[in-house]
Coordinates of C-alpha atoms and ligand atoms in Angstrom, one line a residue:
M4 CA 92.4 51.0 70.1
N5 CA 90.5 53.7 67.5
E6 CA 87.6 55.9 68.2
F7 CA 84.4 54.1 68.7
P8 CA 80.8 55.6 69.0
T9 CA 79.2 55.2 72.5
Q10 CA 75.9 56.9 72.1
L11 CA 72.5 56.2 70.9
F12 CA 71.8 55.9 67.5
I13 CA 68.6 57.3 66.3
N14 CA 67.3 58.3 62.9
G15 CA 70.8 58.0 61.1
E16 CA 72.5 60.3 64.2
L17 CA 74.6 59.2 67.1
K18 CA 72.7 61.2 70.2
N19 CA 73.1 61.7 74.1
S20 CA 70.3 60.4 76.1
S21 CA 67.9 62.9 77.2
T22 CA 68.7 62.8 80.7
G23 CA 72.7 62.6 80.3
K24 CA 72.6 59.5 82.1
R25 CA 75.6 57.2 81.2
L26 CA 76.9 53.3 82.0
T27 CA 80.2 53.0 82.8
L28 CA 82.0 49.7 81.2
V29 CA 84.6 47.6 82.5
D30 CA 87.1 45.2 80.7
P31 CA 86.6 42.2 82.5
A32 CA 90.5 41.1 81.9
T33 CA 91.8 44.0 83.7
E34 CA 89.1 45.1 86.1
T35 CA 89.7 48.7 85.2
V36 CA 86.9 51.0 83.7
F37 CA 87.0 50.8 79.8
T38 CA 84.5 53.5 78.9
D39 CA 81.1 54.9 79.3
V40 CA 77.9 54.7 77.3
A41 CA 74.5 56.5 76.9
A42 CA 71.8 55.2 78.9
A43 CA 68.5 55.8 77.1
S44 CA 65.4 57.3 78.8
V45 CA 62.0 56.3 78.5
N46 CA 61.8 59.7 76.3
D47 CA 64.4 58.6 74.0
L48 CA 62.8 55.0 73.8
N49 CA 59.6 57.1 72.5
N50 CA 61.6 59.0 69.9
A51 CA 62.9 56.0 68.4
I52 CA 60.0 54.1 68.2
A53 CA 58.3 56.9 66.5
G54 CA 61.3 57.3 64.1
A55 CA 61.3 53.4 63.3
H56 CA 57.6 53.8 62.7
Q57 CA 58.1 56.8 60.1
A58 CA 60.8 55.0 58.6
F59 CA 58.9 51.9 58.1
L60 CA 55.7 54.0 56.6
K61 CA 57.8 56.1 54.6
G62 CA 59.2 53.6 52.4
W63 CA 61.2 50.6 54.2
R64 CA 58.2 48.4 54.1
D65 CA 57.5 49.5 50.3
L66 CA 61.1 49.2 48.7
P67 CA 61.1 47.0 45.8
P68 CA 62.9 43.7 47.1
G69 CA 65.6 44.0 45.0
K70 CA 66.7 47.4 46.2
R71 CA 66.4 45.9 50.2
S72 CA 68.4 43.1 49.1
E73 CA 71.4 45.5 47.8
I74 CA 71.5 47.4 50.8
L75 CA 71.8 44.5 53.1
F76 CA 74.4 43.3 50.8
N77 CA 76.0 46.7 51.3
V78 CA 75.7 46.1 55.0
A79 CA 77.3 43.3 55.0
R80 CA 80.3 44.1 53.0
R81 CA 80.7 47.4 55.4
L82 CA 80.7 44.9 58.4
R83 CA 83.5 42.8 56.8
E84 CA 85.5 45.9 56.0
N85 CA 84.9 46.6 59.8
C86 CA 86.0 43.1 61.2
E87 CA 88.8 44.4 63.1
R88 CA 87.3 47.3 65.0
L89 CA 84.4 45.4 65.9
A90 CA 86.2 42.5 67.1
Q91 CA 88.6 45.0 69.3
L92 CA 85.6 46.4 70.9
E93 CA 83.8 42.9 71.6
C94 CA 86.9 41.7 73.2
H95 CA 88.2 44.7 75.5
N96 CA 84.1 45.0 76.3
I97 CA 83.3 41.5 77.4
G98 CA 86.5 39.8 77.5
K99 CA 86.0 37.7 74.4
P100 CA 89.0 36.0 73.0
I101 CA 90.1 37.9 70.0
S102 CA 90.1 35.1 67.4
D103 CA 86.5 34.5 68.5
A104 CA 85.5 38.1 68.2
R105 CA 86.8 37.9 64.7
D106 CA 84.8 34.8 64.0
E107 CA 81.5 36.1 65.3
V108 CA 81.9 39.5 63.2
M109 CA 82.2 37.3 60.1
L110 CA 79.3 35.3 61.4
G111 CA 77.2 38.3 61.5
A112 CA 78.2 39.6 58.0
R113 CA 77.1 36.2 56.7
V114 CA 73.8 36.7 58.2
F115 CA 73.4 39.9 56.5
E116 CA 74.2 38.0 53.4
F117 CA 72.0 35.1 53.7
Y118 CA 68.7 37.6 54.4
A119 CA 69.9 39.7 51.4
G120 CA 69.7 36.5 49.3
A121 CA 66.4 35.9 50.6
I122 CA 65.0 38.7 50.0
T123 CA 64.2 38.0 46.4
K124 CA 63.2 34.2 47.3
F125 CA 60.4 34.9 49.9
Y126 CA 57.5 33.9 48.1
G127 CA 53.5 33.3 49.0
Q128 CA 51.6 30.1 47.7
T129 CA 49.0 30.1 45.1
I130 CA 46.0 27.9 46.8
P131 CA 43.3 25.8 45.0
V132 CA 40.1 26.5 46.9
A133 CA 37.1 24.8 46.7
R134 CA 35.1 27.6 45.6
G135 CA 37.2 28.2 42.5
G136 CA 38.4 31.7 42.0
F137 CA 42.3 32.8 42.7
D138 CA 43.4 32.3 46.4
F139 CA 47.1 33.6 47.3
T140 CA 49.0 34.5 50.3
L141 CA 51.3 37.4 51.2
R142 CA 54.0 37.5 53.7
Q143 CA 53.7 41.1 55.4
P144 CA 56.2 42.8 57.3
M145 CA 54.8 43.7 60.6
G146 CA 56.0 47.2 61.4
V147 CA 58.4 48.1 64.4
V148 CA 60.1 45.0 66.0
A149 CA 62.2 45.3 69.2
A150 CA 65.2 43.1 69.5
I151 CA 66.4 42.8 72.8
V152 CA 69.9 40.5 73.1
P153 CA 72.2 39.5 75.9
W154 CA 75.8 40.1 76.4
N155 CA 77.5 36.3 75.7
F156 CA 77.2 37.0 71.6
P157 CA 76.2 40.2 71.4
F158 CA 77.1 41.0 67.8
P159 CA 75.9 37.7 65.8
I160 CA 72.7 37.8 67.9
A161 CA 72.2 41.7 67.1
C162 CA 72.7 40.4 63.3
W163 CA 70.7 37.2 63.3
K164 CA 67.8 39.3 64.8
A165 CA 68.0 42.1 62.4
A166 CA 68.9 41.2 59.4
P167 CA 65.6 38.9 58.9
A168 CA 63.4 41.3 60.6
L169 CA 64.7 44.5 58.0
A170 CA 64.9 41.5 54.9
A171 CA 61.2 41.0 55.6
G172 CA 60.6 44.6 55.4
N173 CA 60.5 45.8 59.1
C174 CA 62.1 48.5 61.1
V175 CA 64.3 47.3 64.2
V176 CA 64.9 49.0 67.5
L177 CA 67.7 47.4 68.9
K178 CA 68.4 47.0 72.6
P179 CA 72.0 45.4 73.4
A180 CA 72.7 44.4 77.1
S181 CA 74.0 46.9 79.4
Q182 CA 77.6 45.0 79.4
S183 CA 77.9 44.9 75.6
P184 CA 76.3 47.7 74.0
L185 CA 79.4 48.8 72.0
T186 CA 79.4 46.8 68.7
A187 CA 75.2 47.2 68.4
I188 CA 76.2 51.1 68.1
L189 CA 78.8 50.4 65.5
L190 CA 76.3 48.1 63.5
G191 CA 73.8 50.9 63.4
Q192 CA 76.0 53.4 62.1
L193 CA 78.0 51.3 59.6
A194 CA 74.6 50.0 58.5
H195 CA 73.6 53.6 58.0
E196 CA 76.5 54.3 56.2
A197 CA 76.2 51.2 53.9
G198 CA 72.8 52.9 53.0
L199 CA 69.9 51.7 55.5
P200 CA 67.9 54.7 55.4
A201 CA 67.4 56.9 58.7
G202 CA 65.2 55.1 61.5
V203 CA 65.1 51.5 59.7
L204 CA 67.7 50.4 62.5
Q205 CA 67.7 52.2 65.7
V206 CA 70.2 51.4 68.7
L207 CA 69.2 52.0 72.1
T208 CA 71.7 51.1 74.9
G209 CA 70.8 51.3 78.5
S210 CA 69.2 49.4 81.2
G211 CA 66.5 46.6 80.3
G212 CA 65.2 47.2 83.9
E213 CA 64.5 50.9 83.1
I214 CA 63.4 51.0 79.6
G215 CA 62.4 47.1 78.9
D216 CA 58.8 47.4 80.4
A217 CA 58.2 50.5 77.9
L218 CA 59.5 49.0 75.1
V219 CA 57.5 45.8 75.3
Q220 CA 54.1 47.6 76.0
H221 CA 54.8 50.6 73.1
P222 CA 51.7 50.2 71.2
R223 CA 53.8 50.6 67.9
V224 CA 56.0 47.7 68.7
R225 CA 54.8 44.7 67.0
K226 CA 56.9 42.0 67.7
I227 CA 59.6 41.3 70.8
S228 CA 62.5 39.3 69.7
F229 CA 64.4 38.6 72.7
T230 CA 67.3 36.3 73.7
G231 CA 68.4 36.3 77.4
S232 CA 67.6 34.4 80.8
T233 CA 64.5 32.4 80.9
A234 CA 63.2 34.6 83.8
V235 CA 63.4 37.7 81.8
G236 CA 61.8 36.0 78.4
A237 CA 59.0 34.7 80.5
R238 CA 58.0 38.2 81.8
L239 CA 58.4 39.9 78.5
M240 CA 55.8 37.5 77.3
E241 CA 53.3 38.1 80.1
L242 CA 53.7 41.8 79.2
A243 CA 53.3 41.3 75.3
A244 CA 50.3 38.9 76.2
R245 CA 48.2 41.7 77.2
D246 CA 48.4 43.2 73.6
L247 CA 48.7 39.9 72.1
K248 CA 51.8 40.7 70.4
R249 CA 54.2 38.2 68.7
V250 CA 57.1 37.0 71.1
S251 CA 59.9 34.8 69.6
S252 CA 62.5 34.0 72.5
E253 CA 65.9 32.1 73.0
L254 CA 66.3 31.3 76.6
G255 CA 68.5 29.1 78.6
G256 CA 70.1 25.6 78.4
K257 CA 71.4 23.0 80.3
S258 CA 72.5 20.7 76.6
P259 CA 73.3 17.2 76.8
N260 CA 76.6 15.4 75.8
I261 CA 75.4 12.0 75.0
V262 CA 79.1 9.7 74.3
F263 CA 78.4 5.9 73.2
A264 CA 80.9 3.4 73.4
D265 CA 80.7 2.2 69.7
A266 CA 81.8 5.9 68.9
D267 CA 84.8 7.6 68.1
W268 CA 85.0 8.6 71.5
Q269 CA 88.5 9.7 71.8
R270 CA 87.6 12.4 69.1
A271 CA 84.7 13.0 71.2
A272 CA 86.9 13.5 74.2
A273 CA 89.3 15.7 72.5
E274 CA 86.2 18.0 71.0
S275 CA 83.9 18.5 73.6
P276 CA 85.9 20.4 76.6
M277 CA 85.3 23.3 74.3
S278 CA 81.6 22.3 73.7
V279 CA 81.4 23.4 77.1
F280 CA 84.3 25.9 78.0
A281 CA 84.5 28.0 74.7
N282 CA 83.0 31.7 75.5
T283 CA 84.1 30.3 79.3
G284 CA 81.1 28.5 79.4
Q285 CA 78.6 31.6 79.0
D286 CA 76.8 29.8 75.8
C287 CA 73.2 28.7 76.1
C288 CA 74.2 25.8 74.1
A289 CA 77.0 24.7 76.4
R290 CA 77.1 20.7 76.4
S291 CA 77.4 21.2 80.6
R292 CA 75.7 17.8 81.1
M293 CA 77.9 14.9 80.0
F294 CA 76.7 11.0 79.7
I295 CA 79.3 8.9 79.1
E296 CA 78.4 5.3 78.4
R297 CA 80.0 3.3 81.2
T298 CA 82.4 0.9 79.6
I299 CA 84.5 4.0 78.0
F300 CA 83.8 6.0 81.2
D301 CA 87.3 6.1 83.0
N302 CA 89.1 6.3 79.7
F303 CA 86.8 8.9 78.2
V304 CA 87.4 11.1 81.6
E305 CA 91.0 10.9 81.4
L306 CA 91.1 12.0 78.0
F307 CA 88.5 14.8 78.4
I308 CA 90.4 16.2 81.5
A309 CA 94.1 15.9 79.8
T310 CA 92.6 18.1 76.9
T311 CA 90.7 20.7 79.3
K312 CA 94.3 21.1 81.0
K313 CA 96.1 21.8 77.8
L314 CA 93.1 24.7 76.8
K315 CA 94.8 28.5 77.0
V316 CA 93.2 30.4 79.2
G317 CA 94.3 33.9 79.2
E318 CA 94.3 37.5 77.9
P319 CA 91.8 37.8 75.5
S320 CA 93.5 40.3 73.2
K321 CA 96.4 37.3 72.3
A322 CA 95.8 35.3 69.3
E323 CA 96.3 32.2 71.1
T324 CA 94.1 32.2 73.8
Q325 CA 90.9 30.1 73.8
I326 CA 89.3 31.3 77.1
G327 CA 89.1 34.4 78.6
P328 CA 87.6 36.0 81.6
L329 CA 84.2 35.9 82.5
V330 CA 82.1 38.9 81.6
S331 CA 81.7 40.3 85.2
A332 CA 82.6 39.8 88.9
S333 CA 78.9 38.8 89.6
Q334 CA 79.3 36.2 86.8
R335 CA 81.9 34.3 88.0
D336 CA 80.5 34.4 91.8
V337 CA 77.4 32.8 90.6
A338 CA 79.9 29.9 88.7
E339 CA 82.1 29.8 91.8
Q340 CA 79.0 29.6 94.1
F341 CA 78.1 26.1 92.1
I342 CA 81.8 24.8 92.6
H343 CA 81.3 25.6 96.6
E344 CA 78.1 23.8 96.4
A345 CA 79.4 20.7 94.7
K346 CA 82.5 20.6 97.0
A347 CA 80.2 21.0 100.3
A348 CA 78.0 17.8 99.0
G349 CA 81.3 16.1 98.5
R350 CA 81.6 16.0 94.5
K351 CA 84.9 15.4 93.0
I352 CA 86.4 18.7 91.1
A353 CA 88.7 16.5 88.8
A354 CA 90.2 19.7 87.4
G355 CA 90.0 23.3 87.7
G356 CA 88.0 25.3 90.0
N357 CA 90.1 27.8 91.0
R358 CA 91.0 31.4 89.6
P359 CA 93.8 31.3 87.7
S360 CA 94.9 35.3 88.0
P361 CA 94.5 37.8 90.7
K362 CA 93.1 40.4 88.3
G363 CA 90.6 40.1 85.9
F364 CA 87.3 37.8 86.5
Y365 CA 89.1 34.5 85.2
L366 CA 88.0 30.8 86.3
E367 CA 89.7 27.8 85.3
P368 CA 87.6 25.1 83.1
T369 CA 86.5 23.0 85.6
V370 CA 85.4 19.3 85.3
L371 CA 83.0 17.7 88.2
L372 CA 82.7 14.0 88.8
E373 CA 80.2 11.9 91.3
V374 CA 77.6 14.4 90.6
E375 CA 73.7 13.0 91.8
P376 CA 70.6 13.9 89.2
H377 CA 69.3 16.1 91.9
D378 CA 72.6 18.5 92.2
R379 CA 71.9 22.0 91.3
V380 CA 74.8 21.8 89.1
W381 CA 73.9 19.3 87.0
R382 CA 69.9 20.6 86.8
E383 CA 70.4 24.3 86.6
E384 CA 72.3 26.5 83.8
V385 CA 75.7 27.8 85.4
F386 CA 76.6 30.0 82.4
G387 CA 80.1 29.2 83.4
P388 CA 83.1 27.3 82.5
L389 CA 81.9 24.1 84.6
V390 CA 81.2 20.4 83.6
C391 CA 79.6 17.4 85.3
L392 CA 80.2 13.7 83.9
R393 CA 78.1 10.9 84.7
P394 CA 78.0 7.3 83.4
F395 CA 75.0 5.5 82.0
D396 CA 74.3 1.9 81.3
D397 CA 70.9 1.9 79.6
E398 CA 69.9 4.1 76.4
A399 CA 66.2 4.3 77.3
A400 CA 66.8 5.3 80.9
M401 CA 69.5 7.6 80.1
I402 CA 67.2 9.3 77.5
D403 CA 64.7 9.6 80.5
E404 CA 67.4 11.4 82.2
V405 CA 68.3 13.7 79.4
N406 CA 64.7 14.6 79.3
D407 CA 64.0 15.4 82.8
S408 CA 65.1 19.1 82.4
P409 CA 63.0 22.2 81.8
Y410 CA 65.3 23.0 79.1
G411 CA 65.9 21.9 75.5
L412 CA 68.0 23.8 73.6
S413 CA 71.0 22.2 72.1
G414 CA 72.8 18.7 72.5
S415 CA 75.2 16.5 70.9
I416 CA 74.9 12.7 70.4
W417 CA 78.5 10.6 69.6
T418 CA 77.6 7.2 68.1
N419 CA 79.1 5.5 64.9
N420 CA 75.5 3.0 64.8
L421 CA 73.4 5.2 62.3
R422 CA 70.2 3.4 63.8
R423 CA 70.9 4.7 67.1
A424 CA 71.9 8.4 66.2
L425 CA 68.3 8.4 64.1
R426 CA 66.5 6.9 67.4
V427 CA 68.3 8.8 69.8
S428 CA 67.7 12.2 68.1
R429 CA 64.1 11.3 67.5
L430 CA 63.8 11.0 71.2
V431 CA 65.8 13.8 72.9
E432 CA 63.6 17.1 73.4
S433 CA 65.7 19.5 72.2
G434 CA 65.3 22.3 69.1
V435 CA 69.0 21.6 67.9
L436 CA 71.1 18.4 67.8
S437 CA 74.3 17.4 66.1
I438 CA 75.7 14.1 65.8
N439 CA 79.4 13.3 66.3
S440 CA 79.9 17.2 66.4
H441 CA 79.4 19.9 68.9
S442 CA 77.9 22.9 66.5
S443 CA 74.6 24.2 67.3
V444 CA 74.3 27.3 64.7
H445 CA 74.3 27.4 61.0
V446 CA 73.1 30.7 59.5
E447 CA 70.8 28.7 57.2
A448 CA 69.1 26.2 59.8
P449 CA 66.5 27.1 62.4
F450 CA 68.1 27.7 65.9
G451 CA 65.9 27.5 68.9
G452 CA 64.6 25.8 71.8
Y453 CA 61.9 23.0 73.0
K454 CA 60.2 23.7 76.8
Q455 CA 61.8 26.9 78.6
S456 CA 64.4 27.0 76.2
G457 CA 62.1 29.3 74.0
I458 CA 59.4 29.7 71.7
G459 CA 60.3 30.4 67.7
R460 CA 63.3 30.3 66.2
D461 CA 66.4 32.6 65.0
L462 CA 68.1 31.8 61.7
G463 CA 67.4 30.2 58.6
M464 CA 64.2 30.9 56.5
N465 CA 62.0 30.4 59.6
A466 CA 63.2 33.4 61.3
M467 CA 62.3 35.7 58.5
E468 CA 58.6 33.9 58.4
G469 CA 58.6 35.0 62.2
Y470 CA 59.0 38.5 61.3
T471 CA 55.8 38.7 59.1
E472 CA 52.0 38.1 59.0
L473 CA 50.5 35.6 56.8
K474 CA 47.8 37.3 54.7
N475 CA 45.2 35.2 52.6
V476 CA 43.9 37.0 49.6
Y477 CA 41.0 35.4 47.7
V478 CA 39.9 36.9 44.3
A479 CA 36.6 35.7 42.9
E480 CA 36.5 34.6 39.4
Ligands
NAP599 P1 69.2 38.5 80.7 O1 69.3 39.5 82.0 O2 67.5 38.2 80.3 O3 69.5 40.1 79.7 C1 68.9 39.9 78.4 C2 68.5 40.7 77.7 O4 67.3 41.3 78.2 C3 69.5 42.3 78.3 O5 69.5 42.9 76.9 C4 68.9 42.8 79.1 O6 69.0 44.3 79.0 C5 67.6 42.6 78.8 N1 66.6 43.2 80.1 C6 66.7 42.6 81.3 N2 65.7 42.8 81.6 C7 64.8 43.3 81.0 C8 63.4 43.6 81.3 N3 62.8 43.9 82.3 N4 62.5 44.1 79.9 C9 63.1 43.8 78.8 N5 64.3 43.9 78.6 C10 65.3 43.4 79.6 O7 70.0 37.5 80.3 P2 71.3 37.7 80.3 O8 72.1 37.6 81.5 O9 72.0 39.0 79.7 O10 72.2 36.7 79.2 C11 72.4 35.2 79.8 C12 71.1 34.3 79.4 O11 70.7 34.4 78.3 C13 71.2 32.9 79.6 O12 70.2 32.4 80.2 C14 71.2 31.9 78.3 O13 70.9 30.9 78.4 C15 70.5 33.3 77.4 N6 71.0 33.0 75.9 C16 70.1 32.2 75.3 C17 70.4 32.2 74.0 C18 69.7 31.5 73.1 O14 69.9 31.6 71.9 N7 68.7 30.6 73.6 C19 71.5 32.9 73.4 C20 72.1 33.8 74.0 C21 71.8 33.5 75.4 P3 70.3 44.6 80.8 O15 71.5 44.4 80.2 O16 70.0 46.1 80.5 O17 69.7 44.0 81.8

């Protein structure tokens, strides 16, 4: 693999941490040490925020929209040119299959293109107020935005937080997860090479536990945009609430996949395994709770399992691999604990359940049957390659069961009955739903959750609005 940066990216330069501290990264496919990376201190954090604040005041917020747009289009082009470099890094860093890693880099580039185009179409309103005169609104940037991202989709999530925030005129301090910092550093460097002024996008690698509180509580940070676990998200909101900082968060999920007997259920059975096993199940939108109408249940399960067994689990660097290792030994331990508990409770492991290889943090795609609604594996997010299938008889009772969850992020409904599709999609408590599909993410459309799956929305024009304050101006006649 080519050389890649492993330092902090502050004010347009790669820098070592002020303490010299570094974090070791392990390749999840081989369990060998792969590289190490600078771990930012609170001192580095303060420098990065000060630099971002200066970059905001000294020009980024006031740059003509057309110029900001041009720079972000250049960033997108630079990302496309470096697709292979970025994809290889992600593949080695977190064990992501190389074909998925390439798709995710392209998704990141498309996100920059979308917001580069959006800048010149982002309007306020004129409002006919009762007093007469002239009233209009302005969407204004906030200042310094802290973007904190997880390890499961490091590159696209970094892009879909940074791009709308930058497009709206903010400066961004990006904190990638400790396990997946490499593409974020390269993003900062490539964006700078593409014309993003120094300080506008700062990248701080290091431990959230060590610099997280200082980042969230820093007086110059005006908004926190977080993706990660519900527990950390809730804690960040508590800290941010002390200064009434703006927060948006995309958190955990336990997404339903509902298949009615009137659907093209053979297609649903063939496509649904990848709706939960893609990214080795480490996906907040993973359809890990399946509700199958009882009249088709046995046939559906048979086809679902046959398709699951054909999935290609293997080395992430191979083009044909669909399922790589989990990100770490501890993540695999968590998933295996769910399997042990299910076995101990007498649940049926209908496929998988074992480690397919002695090396690497692999776990077979695992299908559980005969689980009960109170089982932990049915209720809690696993973030591993596990799915539970249960039959249902009655639509209304099934919807109650779907909504009996603290989460509400994503989900699928399979039916060929249009009225049912519309009825059920209105009733399911979820920020994102797809009918006869398992897609969750569209660059152009809002993405985020109900209930404990988060607050606010990423992507689409909603995300850009979320990185602005709304000002109303009245002009007397
Ligand atoms: P996590 O532990 O919450 O970490 C997410 C990010 O928060 C990482 O950058 C982490 O840094 C940082 N962090 C941890 N403690 C912090 C603190 N005290 N202050 C500030 N930042 C802190 O979650 P994860 O295990 O990486 O990611 C998995 C979770 O993310 C799952 O629950 C999944 O559902 C969720 N997720 C949600 C979405 C969505 O859009 N809804 C998308 C992807 C993932 P360190 O790595 O340095 O600790």
